[in-house]
Amino acid sequence: MQYGLIAALIAVAAITAMSSLGTNLSGTFNTVSSKLTTQSGGGSTGGSTGGSTSTGG
């Protein structure tokens, strides 16, 4: 019985911590995204990514 209560409390604490961390990460990514958009002149892609380069043949 006591182990079930301890496990439930640990689960609640873990969910609360992960939710808070997710909110903080979301805010951080939004800040970085807005700064990159501002510095790149407002483009939606933010410049070249280098993902689709062609080598020829």
PDB file of C-alpha atoms in Angstrom:
ATOM      1  CA  MET A   1       0.000   0.000   0.000  1.00  0.00           C
ATOM      2  CA  GLN A   2       2.725   2.472   0.945  1.00  0.00           C
ATOM      3  CA  TYR A   3       4.722   1.646  -2.183  1.00  0.00           C
ATOM      4  CA  GLY A   4       1.718   2.538  -4.320  1.00  0.00           C
ATOM      5  CA  LEU A   5       1.425   5.936  -2.651  1.00  0.00           C
ATOM      6  CA  ILE A   6       5.134   6.623  -3.076  1.00  0.00           C
ATOM      7  CA  ALA A   7       4.970   5.631  -6.738  1.00  0.00           C
ATOM      8  CA  ALA A   8       1.944   7.890  -7.268  1.00  0.00           C
ATOM      9  CA  LEU A   9       3.695  10.854  -5.638  1.00  0.00           C
ATOM     10  CA  ILE A  10       6.809  10.288  -7.739  1.00  0.00           C
ATOM     11  CA  ALA A  11       4.668  10.093 -10.879  1.00  0.00           C
ATOM     12  CA  VAL A  12       2.877  13.355 -10.037  1.00  0.00           C
ATOM     13  CA  ALA A  13       6.199  15.083  -9.326  1.00  0.00           C
ATOM     14  CA  ALA A  14       7.705  13.790 -12.590  1.00  0.00           C
ATOM     15  CA  ILE A  15       4.713  14.900 -14.653  1.00  0.00           C
ATOM     16  CA  THR A  16       4.764  18.350 -13.055  1.00  0.00           C
ATOM     17  CA  ALA A  17       8.504  18.729 -13.652  1.00  0.00           C
ATOM     18  CA  MET A  18       8.260  17.605 -17.280  1.00  0.00           C
ATOM     19  CA  SER A  19       5.330  19.919 -17.941  1.00  0.00           C
ATOM     20  CA  SER A  20       7.240  22.881 -16.535  1.00  0.00           C
ATOM     21  CA  LEU A  21      10.355  21.947 -18.507  1.00  0.00           C
ATOM     22  CA  GLY A  22       8.313  21.642 -21.703  1.00  0.00           C
ATOM     23  CA  THR A  23       6.827  25.100 -21.189  1.00  0.00           C
ATOM     24  CA  ASN A  24      10.276  26.595 -20.599  1.00  0.00           C
ATOM     25  CA  LEU A  25      11.707  24.870 -23.682  1.00  0.00           C
ATOM     26  CA  SER A  26       8.817  26.098 -25.806  1.00  0.00           C
ATOM     27  CA  GLY A  27       9.468  29.667 -24.693  1.00  0.00           C
ATOM     28  CA  THR A  28      13.185  29.294 -25.416  1.00  0.00           C
ATOM     29  CA  PHE A  29      12.585  27.923 -28.925  1.00  0.00           C
ATOM     30  CA  ASN A  30      10.102  30.714 -29.668  1.00  0.00           C
ATOM     31  CA  THR A  31      12.628  33.337 -28.541  1.00  0.00           C
ATOM     32  CA  VAL A  32      15.397  31.834 -30.674  1.00  0.00           C
ATOM     33  CA  SER A  33      13.063  31.529 -33.654  1.00  0.00           C
ATOM     34  CA  SER A  34      11.966  35.151 -33.439  1.00  0.00           C
ATOM     35  CA  LYS A  35      15.559  36.359 -33.154  1.00  0.00           C
ATOM     36  CA  LEU A  36      16.634  34.267 -36.153  1.00  0.00           C
ATOM     37  CA  THR A  37      13.690  35.564 -38.180  1.00  0.00           C
ATOM     38  CA  THR A  38      14.555  39.147 -37.250  1.00  0.00           C
ATOM     39  CA  GLN A  39      18.230  38.762 -38.167  1.00  0.00           C
ATOM     40  CA  SER A  40      17.568  36.977 -41.446  1.00  0.00           C
ATOM     41  CA  GLY A  41      15.287  39.718 -42.723  1.00  0.00           C
ATOM     42  CA  GLY A  42      11.985  38.076 -41.918  1.00  0.00           C
ATOM     43  CA  GLY A  43      12.314  35.076 -44.212  1.00  0.00           C
ATOM     44  CA  SER A  44      10.368  31.954 -43.373  1.00  0.00           C
ATOM     45  CA  THR A  45      13.302  29.591 -43.904  1.00  0.00           C
ATOM     46  CA  GLY A  46      16.023  31.639 -42.248  1.00  0.00           C
ATOM     47  CA  GLY A  47      18.608  31.176 -44.993  1.00  0.00           C
ATOM     48  CA  SER A  48      20.280  28.140 -46.494  1.00  0.00           C
ATOM     49  CA  THR A  49      20.169  24.932 -44.516  1.00  0.00           C
ATOM     50  CA  GLY A  50      22.450  22.877 -46.720  1.00  0.00           C
ATOM     51  CA  GLY A  51      20.028  20.002 -46.690  1.00  0.00           C
ATOM     52  CA  SER A  52      19.471  19.665 -50.437  1.00  0.00           C
ATOM     53  CA  THR A  53      22.779  20.002 -52.225  1.00  0.00           C
ATOM     54  CA  SER A  54      23.353  18.516 -55.641  1.00  0.00           C
ATOM     55  CA  THR A  55      26.693  16.992 -56.610  1.00  0.00           C
ATOM     56  CA  GLY A  56      26.008  16.493 -60.289  1.00  0.00           C
ATOM     57  CA  GLY A  57      26.859  13.429 -62.183  1.00  0.00           C
TER      58      GLY A  57
END
